[in-house]
Amino acid sequence: MGATKYVLGSAILGLFWSSLLKGVLTNSTSRCDYPPCSCDHYGRLTCDCKEEGEELILTTEGDRRLSPHTSRIVVNNCSSVILMNSSLASMTGLRSVDLVNVANLSLARQSFELSSHSARTRISVRNSSIDVMPSFVFRGDVEAITFENVRIGQLSAFSFANLVHTDTLRLENCRIETTEAQAFKKFDVGYLHVIGGTFGDQVPSRTMNDIEVYHKFMLDGVRMGVVRSDAFIVRSPRTVAIQNCAIDTLESEAFDVTAHGAVIVKNNTFGSIGVGAFLGIRADREIRPPPSSSSSSSSSSSTAAIGLHDLIFKNNSVSNFEEGSLMFDRTSFRPELDNLLVAQACDCQMLPVWKNNVLNYTNVYSRLYARQNSLVPPTLQPQEPINETPETFLCLDARVEGVPTSFTDYEARHCSLGGSMLVFILITVAVLVALIVGVCLIVWCCRKRRRNNRKKWISVPTNAPDVVSKKNGVIGREAATSGTPVDSRITMVVPDGRLYRETEFHVIVEKAEPLTTEL
């Protein structure tokens, strides 16, 4: 009987409190009685705008004020939503705020200010547009903040600040057009993830300033223009991941990150990288292994290397860089470099220069390291060489429509072979020229010799031509001076160069005349 009375009493008390809560949430001064919003018995406020152009104002003032007993707020499909200043500050039982498909979300200073007595609250904004994200819009114990597919015209300074005990801050596929310095200012968070979307044409210095991340800091698939020096100042993450990002220009020391674990930089596309852009990523001094002197043995160096964290730099593409652009803190990390694509046409003369700019930067490293670590001389820092494999460095082969190829393959197929072919061509040309010159000389010599050795003919005797006497037909010399024509038929011509004795031929011509006497 006593148990029955106890059950009936509990039921009556439950109905009483339910009726009381319903009366509080549905009285004439509550937002629950006015469309497009409604409330249930558990304190959940749901606003679903069905009429186009409808404006919804969430405030604690007026006859449509929010109830302090609200436990959850859900707003869907509204053209315009205005969340007034400190509208949530009186809700001690608020668990979550969800704003979905809001065409124009207007926030004021401390719009997401929570009650100091409230439990941890989750805030989510999805598929919405915010023209200006004001300063100090958050305040209080926020468990998680999620912005998904949100356009933000201007991210003001201190937009994300004054966060207490926040577990996750997640920006996914958010299009930020303009970012001011110190937009993320001095708060603690377990996970800080920026996934997809853009950070505008410029990420100014100290965009994230003095943020302490306990577990993981990740930039995944983010499109950024110019990333200024000290743009990301983050402390204490156990894991740092910069992956699938597209960055036009990365200035010197763009990242100032003190890590407690591994660092992963992979699948990124960099346009231009300044000197020491990644040198600001280092291990915490409290957990950093002690430096070993240059005179230490190989065993002590191996022992020090065991305490180093992994820094994986893999599958990244870079268009322009110089000596020291890809430097890493060797006292904190053990770099693993693989598949670095130089997004330029392969050039036999530039391949060793590119490789040297990545692997050998002793002078630049010493200068920058001395500036950051003045207490430890740079000459005492262990610098183990980066392991190089045939696939460590890649470039674009212009002969195969810009297909990536390794430095090793390109050198083997084009550079060394090209040098041999050049030597072969030069030798062949030299031989052909020598042959042509030789043939020309032989022809010229033969012609000259033939011309010089041509046979000359002279008359014998040489002192005077002989003539035939008309009287007796005897060849004599008396006619030599007579001026009478020379009978060339009796001139003897012999070749020059031989010795002949002059010989006089006496020709006797006898004439036989017919007899005139009769026998």
JSON list of N, CA and C in Angstrom, two decimals, residues 192-237:
[
{"chain": "A", "resi": 192, "resn": "LEU", "atom": "N", "xyz": [41.88, 21.40, -32.81]},
{"chain": "A", "resi": 192, "resn": "LEU", "atom": "CA", "xyz": [41.66, 22.56, -33.67]},
{"chain": "A", "resi": 192, "resn": "LEU", "atom": "C", "xyz": [41.82, 22.09, -35.12]},
{"chain": "A", "resi": 193, "resn": "HIS", "atom": "N", "xyz": [40.68, 21.95, -35.82]},
{"chain": "A", "resi": 193, "resn": "HIS", "atom": "CA", "xyz": [40.68, 21.42, -37.18]},
{"chain": "A", "resi": 193, "resn": "HIS", "atom": "C", "xyz": [40.10, 22.46, -38.13]},
{"chain": "A", "resi": 194, "resn": "VAL", "atom": "N", "xyz": [40.85, 22.77, -39.18]},
{"chain": "A", "resi": 194, "resn": "VAL", "atom": "CA", "xyz": [40.36, 23.60, -40.28]},
{"chain": "A", "resi": 194, "resn": "VAL", "atom": "C", "xyz": [40.40, 22.71, -41.51]},
{"chain": "A", "resi": 195, "resn": "ILE", "atom": "N", "xyz": [39.22, 22.35, -42.03]},
{"chain": "A", "resi": 195, "resn": "ILE", "atom": "CA", "xyz": [39.12, 21.36, -43.11]},
{"chain": "A", "resi": 195, "resn": "ILE", "atom": "C", "xyz": [38.44, 22.02, -44.31]},
{"chain": "A", "resi": 196, "resn": "GLY", "atom": "N", "xyz": [39.13, 22.02, -45.45]},
{"chain": "A", "resi": 196, "resn": "GLY", "atom": "CA", "xyz": [38.55, 22.58, -46.66]},
{"chain": "A", "resi": 196, "resn": "GLY", "atom": "C", "xyz": [38.34, 24.08, -46.55]},
{"chain": "A", "resi": 197, "resn": "GLY", "atom": "N", "xyz": [37.70, 24.63, -47.58]},
{"chain": "A", "resi": 197, "resn": "GLY", "atom": "CA", "xyz": [37.40, 26.05, -47.57]},
{"chain": "A", "resi": 197, "resn": "GLY", "atom": "C", "xyz": [38.61, 26.91, -47.88]},
{"chain": "A", "resi": 198, "resn": "THR", "atom": "N", "xyz": [38.47, 28.22, -47.64]},
{"chain": "A", "resi": 198, "resn": "THR", "atom": "CA", "xyz": [39.53, 29.17, -47.94]},
{"chain": "A", "resi": 198, "resn": "THR", "atom": "C", "xyz": [39.71, 30.14, -46.78]},
{"chain": "A", "resi": 199, "resn": "PHE", "atom": "N", "xyz": [40.92, 30.72, -46.73]},
{"chain": "A", "resi": 199, "resn": "PHE", "atom": "CA", "xyz": [41.24, 31.75, -45.76]},
{"chain": "A", "resi": 199, "resn": "PHE", "atom": "C", "xyz": [41.45, 33.10, -46.44]},
{"chain": "A", "resi": 200, "resn": "GLY", "atom": "N", "xyz": [40.98, 33.24, -47.66]},
{"chain": "A", "resi": 200, "resn": "GLY", "atom": "CA", "xyz": [41.11, 34.51, -48.36]},
{"chain": "A", "resi": 200, "resn": "GLY", "atom": "C", "xyz": [42.45, 34.65, -49.06]},
{"chain": "A", "resi": 201, "resn": "ASP", "atom": "N", "xyz": [42.66, 35.84, -49.64]},
{"chain": "A", "resi": 201, "resn": "ASP", "atom": "CA", "xyz": [43.89, 36.11, -50.38]},
{"chain": "A", "resi": 201, "resn": "ASP", "atom": "C", "xyz": [45.10, 36.27, -49.48]},
{"chain": "A", "resi": 202, "resn": "GLN", "atom": "N", "xyz": [44.87, 36.58, -48.21]},
{"chain": "A", "resi": 202, "resn": "GLN", "atom": "CA", "xyz": [46.00, 36.81, -47.31]},
{"chain": "A", "resi": 202, "resn": "GLN", "atom": "C", "xyz": [45.66, 36.33, -45.90]},
{"chain": "A", "resi": 203, "resn": "VAL", "atom": "N", "xyz": [46.61, 35.61, -45.32]},
{"chain": "A", "resi": 203, "resn": "VAL", "atom": "CA", "xyz": [46.51, 35.20, -43.92]},
{"chain": "A", "resi": 203, "resn": "VAL", "atom": "C", "xyz": [47.52, 36.03, -43.15]},
{"chain": "A", "resi": 204, "resn": "PRO", "atom": "N", "xyz": [47.07, 37.07, -42.42]},
{"chain": "A", "resi": 204, "resn": "PRO", "atom": "CA", "xyz": [48.02, 38.00, -41.80]},
{"chain": "A", "resi": 204, "resn": "PRO", "atom": "C", "xyz": [48.78, 37.36, -40.65]},
{"chain": "A", "resi": 205, "resn": "SER", "atom": "N", "xyz": [49.82, 38.04, -40.22]},
{"chain": "A", "resi": 205, "resn": "SER", "atom": "CA", "xyz": [50.59, 37.58, -39.06]},
{"chain": "A", "resi": 205, "resn": "SER", "atom": "C", "xyz": [49.68, 37.51, -37.83]},
{"chain": "A", "resi": 206, "resn": "ARG", "atom": "N", "xyz": [49.90, 36.48, -37.03]},
{"chain": "A", "resi": 206, "resn": "ARG", "atom": "CA", "xyz": [49.15, 36.25, -35.79]},
{"chain": "A", "resi": 206, "resn": "ARG", "atom": "C", "xyz": [47.65, 36.07, -36.04]},
{"chain": "A", "resi": 207, "resn": "THR", "atom": "N", "xyz": [47.31, 35.42, -37.13]},
{"chain": "A", "resi": 207, "resn": "THR", "atom": "CA", "xyz": [45.90, 35.05, -37.33]},
{"chain": "A", "resi": 207, "resn": "THR", "atom": "C", "xyz": [45.46, 34.13, -36.21]},
{"chain": "A", "resi": 208, "resn": "MET", "atom": "N", "xyz": [46.28, 33.12, -35.92]},
{"chain": "A", "resi": 208, "resn": "MET", "atom": "CA", "xyz": [46.08, 32.29, -34.74]},
{"chain": "A", "resi": 208, "resn": "MET", "atom": "C", "xyz": [47.20, 32.63, -33.77]},
{"chain": "A", "resi": 209, "resn": "ASN", "atom": "N", "xyz": [46.85, 33.28, -32.68]},
{"chain": "A", "resi": 209, "resn": "ASN", "atom": "CA", "xyz": [47.87, 33.82, -31.78]},
{"chain": "A", "resi": 209, "resn": "ASN", "atom": "C", "xyz": [47.74, 33.20, -30.39]},
{"chain": "A", "resi": 210, "resn": "ASP", "atom": "N", "xyz": [48.78, 32.48, -30.00]},
{"chain": "A", "resi": 210, "resn": "ASP", "atom": "CA", "xyz": [48.88, 31.91, -28.66]},
{"chain": "A", "resi": 210, "resn": "ASP", "atom": "C", "xyz": [47.71, 30.97, -28.36]},
{"chain": "A", "resi": 211, "resn": "ILE", "atom": "N", "xyz": [47.51, 30.02, -29.28]},
{"chain": "A", "resi": 211, "resn": "ILE", "atom": "CA", "xyz": [46.47, 29.01, -29.11]},
{"chain": "A", "resi": 211, "resn": "ILE", "atom": "C", "xyz": [47.13, 27.74, -28.56]},
{"chain": "A", "resi": 212, "resn": "GLU", "atom": "N", "xyz": [46.61, 27.23, -27.47]},
{"chain": "A", "resi": 212, "resn": "GLU", "atom": "CA", "xyz": [47.16, 26.00, -26.89]},
{"chain": "A", "resi": 212, "resn": "GLU", "atom": "C", "xyz": [46.24, 24.84, -27.25]},
{"chain": "A", "resi": 213, "resn": "VAL", "atom": "N", "xyz": [46.80, 23.89, -28.01]},
{"chain": "A", "resi": 213, "resn": "VAL", "atom": "CA", "xyz": [46.06, 22.72, -28.47]},
{"chain": "A", "resi": 213, "resn": "VAL", "atom": "C", "xyz": [46.61, 21.50, -27.74]},
{"chain": "A", "resi": 214, "resn": "TYR", "atom": "N", "xyz": [45.73, 20.76, -27.10]},
{"chain": "A", "resi": 214, "resn": "TYR", "atom": "CA", "xyz": [46.18, 19.63, -26.29]},
{"chain": "A", "resi": 214, "resn": "TYR", "atom": "C", "xyz": [46.41, 18.36, -27.11]},
{"chain": "A", "resi": 215, "resn": "HIS", "atom": "N", "xyz": [45.66, 18.20, -28.19]},
{"chain": "A", "resi": 215, "resn": "HIS", "atom": "CA", "xyz": [45.75, 16.94, -28.93]},
{"chain": "A", "resi": 215, "resn": "HIS", "atom": "C", "xyz": [46.23, 17.14, -30.37]},
{"chain": "A", "resi": 216, "resn": "LYS", "atom": "N", "xyz": [45.40, 17.71, -31.24]},
{"chain": "A", "resi": 216, "resn": "LYS", "atom": "CA", "xyz": [45.76, 17.75, -32.65]},
{"chain": "A", "resi": 216, "resn": "LYS", "atom": "C", "xyz": [45.41, 19.10, -33.27]},
{"chain": "A", "resi": 217, "resn": "PHE", "atom": "N", "xyz": [46.39, 19.64, -33.99]},
{"chain": "A", "resi": 217, "resn": "PHE", "atom": "CA", "xyz": [46.20, 20.84, -34.80]},
{"chain": "A", "resi": 217, "resn": "PHE", "atom": "C", "xyz": [46.31, 20.42, -36.26]},
{"chain": "A", "resi": 218, "resn": "MET", "atom": "N", "xyz": [45.24, 20.69, -37.05]},
{"chain": "A", "resi": 218, "resn": "MET", "atom": "CA", "xyz": [45.21, 20.19, -38.42]},
{"chain": "A", "resi": 218, "resn": "MET", "atom": "C", "xyz": [44.68, 21.24, -39.38]},
{"chain": "A", "resi": 219, "resn": "LEU", "atom": "N", "xyz": [45.42, 21.43, -40.49]},
{"chain": "A", "resi": 219, "resn": "LEU", "atom": "CA", "xyz": [44.96, 22.19, -41.65]},
{"chain": "A", "resi": 219, "resn": "LEU", "atom": "C", "xyz": [44.85, 21.18, -42.79]},
{"chain": "A", "resi": 220, "resn": "ASP", "atom": "N", "xyz": [43.62, 20.92, -43.25]},
{"chain": "A", "resi": 220, "resn": "ASP", "atom": "CA", "xyz": [43.40, 19.87, -44.23]},
{"chain": "A", "resi": 220, "resn": "ASP", "atom": "C", "xyz": [42.58, 20.42, -45.39]},
{"chain": "A", "resi": 221, "resn": "GLY", "atom": "N", "xyz": [43.21, 20.50, -46.58]},
{"chain": "A", "resi": 221, "resn": "GLY", "atom": "CA", "xyz": [42.50, 20.92, -47.78]},
{"chain": "A", "resi": 221, "resn": "GLY", "atom": "C", "xyz": [42.11, 22.38, -47.79]},
{"chain": "A", "resi": 222, "resn": "VAL", "atom": "N", "xyz": [42.88, 23.24, -47.13]},
{"chain": "A", "resi": 222, "resn": "VAL", "atom": "CA", "xyz": [42.56, 24.66, -47.04]},
{"chain": "A", "resi": 222, "resn": "VAL", "atom": "C", "xyz": [43.26, 25.40, -48.17]},
{"chain": "A", "resi": 223, "resn": "ARG", "atom": "N", "xyz": [42.52, 26.33, -48.79]},
{"chain": "A", "resi": 223, "resn": "ARG", "atom": "CA", "xyz": [43.08, 27.17, -49.86]},
{"chain": "A", "resi": 223, "resn": "ARG", "atom": "C", "xyz": [43.46, 28.51, -49.27]},
{"chain": "A", "resi": 224, "resn": "MET", "atom": "N", "xyz": [44.75, 28.89, -49.38]},
{"chain": "A", "resi": 224, "resn": "MET", "atom": "CA", "xyz": [45.24, 30.14, -48.81]},
{"chain": "A", "resi": 224, "resn": "MET", "atom": "C", "xyz": [46.08, 30.88, -49.84]},
{"chain": "A", "resi": 225, "resn": "GLY", "atom": "N", "xyz": [46.03, 32.21, -49.79]},
{"chain": "A", "resi": 225, "resn": "GLY", "atom": "CA", "xyz": [46.83, 33.02, -50.69]},
{"chain": "A", "resi": 225, "resn": "GLY", "atom": "C", "xyz": [48.24, 33.21, -50.13]},
{"chain": "A", "resi": 226, "resn": "VAL", "atom": "N", "xyz": [48.50, 34.39, -49.59]},
{"chain": "A", "resi": 226, "resn": "VAL", "atom": "CA", "xyz": [49.80, 34.70, -48.99]},
{"chain": "A", "resi": 226, "resn": "VAL", "atom": "C", "xyz": [49.71, 34.46, -47.49]},
{"chain": "A", "resi": 227, "resn": "VAL", "atom": "N", "xyz": [50.54, 33.57, -46.98]},
{"chain": "A", "resi": 227, "resn": "VAL", "atom": "CA", "xyz": [50.59, 33.28, -45.55]},
{"chain": "A", "resi": 227, "resn": "VAL", "atom": "C", "xyz": [51.78, 34.04, -44.98]},
{"chain": "A", "resi": 228, "resn": "ARG", "atom": "N", "xyz": [51.50, 35.05, -44.16]},
{"chain": "A", "resi": 228, "resn": "ARG", "atom": "CA", "xyz": [52.55, 35.90, -43.63]},
{"chain": "A", "resi": 228, "resn": "ARG", "atom": "C", "xyz": [53.34, 35.19, -42.53]},
{"chain": "A", "resi": 229, "resn": "SER", "atom": "N", "xyz": [54.48, 35.80, -42.17]},
{"chain": "A", "resi": 229, "resn": "SER", "atom": "CA", "xyz": [55.31, 35.25, -41.09]},
{"chain": "A", "resi": 229, "resn": "SER", "atom": "C", "xyz": [54.52, 35.24, -39.78]},
{"chain": "A", "resi": 230, "resn": "ASP", "atom": "N", "xyz": [54.71, 34.18, -39.00]},
{"chain": "A", "resi": 230, "resn": "ASP", "atom": "CA", "xyz": [54.03, 34.01, -37.71]},
{"chain": "A", "resi": 230, "resn": "ASP", "atom": "C", "xyz": [52.52, 34.06, -37.85]},
{"chain": "A", "resi": 231, "resn": "ALA", "atom": "N", "xyz": [51.99, 33.54, -38.95]},
{"chain": "A", "resi": 231, "resn": "ALA", "atom": "CA", "xyz": [50.54, 33.52, -39.13]},
{"chain": "A", "resi": 231, "resn": "ALA", "atom": "C", "xyz": [49.88, 32.54, -38.16]},
{"chain": "A", "resi": 232, "resn": "PHE", "atom": "N", "xyz": [50.56, 31.42, -37.87]},
{"chain": "A", "resi": 232, "resn": "PHE", "atom": "CA", "xyz": [49.99, 30.40, -36.99]},
{"chain": "A", "resi": 232, "resn": "PHE", "atom": "C", "xyz": [50.93, 30.21, -35.80]},
{"chain": "A", "resi": 233, "resn": "ILE", "atom": "N", "xyz": [50.52, 30.69, -34.63]},
{"chain": "A", "resi": 233, "resn": "ILE", "atom": "CA", "xyz": [51.28, 30.54, -33.40]},
{"chain": "A", "resi": 233, "resn": "ILE", "atom": "C", "xyz": [50.48, 29.60, -32.50]},
{"chain": "A", "resi": 234, "resn": "VAL", "atom": "N", "xyz": [50.92, 28.35, -32.45]},
{"chain": "A", "resi": 234, "resn": "VAL", "atom": "CA", "xyz": [50.18, 27.30, -31.75]},
{"chain": "A", "resi": 234, "resn": "VAL", "atom": "C", "xyz": [51.13, 26.60, -30.80]},
{"chain": "A", "resi": 235, "resn": "ARG", "atom": "N", "xyz": [50.63, 26.24, -29.62]},
{"chain": "A", "resi": 235, "resn": "ARG", "atom": "CA", "xyz": [51.45, 25.62, -28.60]},
{"chain": "A", "resi": 235, "resn": "ARG", "atom": "C", "xyz": [50.93, 24.23, -28.23]},
{"chain": "A", "resi": 236, "resn": "SER", "atom": "N", "xyz": [51.84, 23.32, -28.01]},
{"chain": "A", "resi": 236, "resn": "SER", "atom": "CA", "xyz": [51.64, 22.04, -27.32]},
{"chain": "A", "resi": 236, "resn": "SER", "atom": "C", "xyz": [50.82, 20.97, -28.03]},
{"chain": "A", "resi": 237, "resn": "PRO", "atom": "N", "xyz": [50.56, 21.02, -29.33]},
{"chain": "A", "resi": 237, "resn": "PRO", "atom": "CA", "xyz": [49.80, 19.91, -29.93]},
{"chain": "A", "resi": 237, "resn": "PRO", "atom": "C", "xyz": [50.64, 18.63, -29.95]}
]
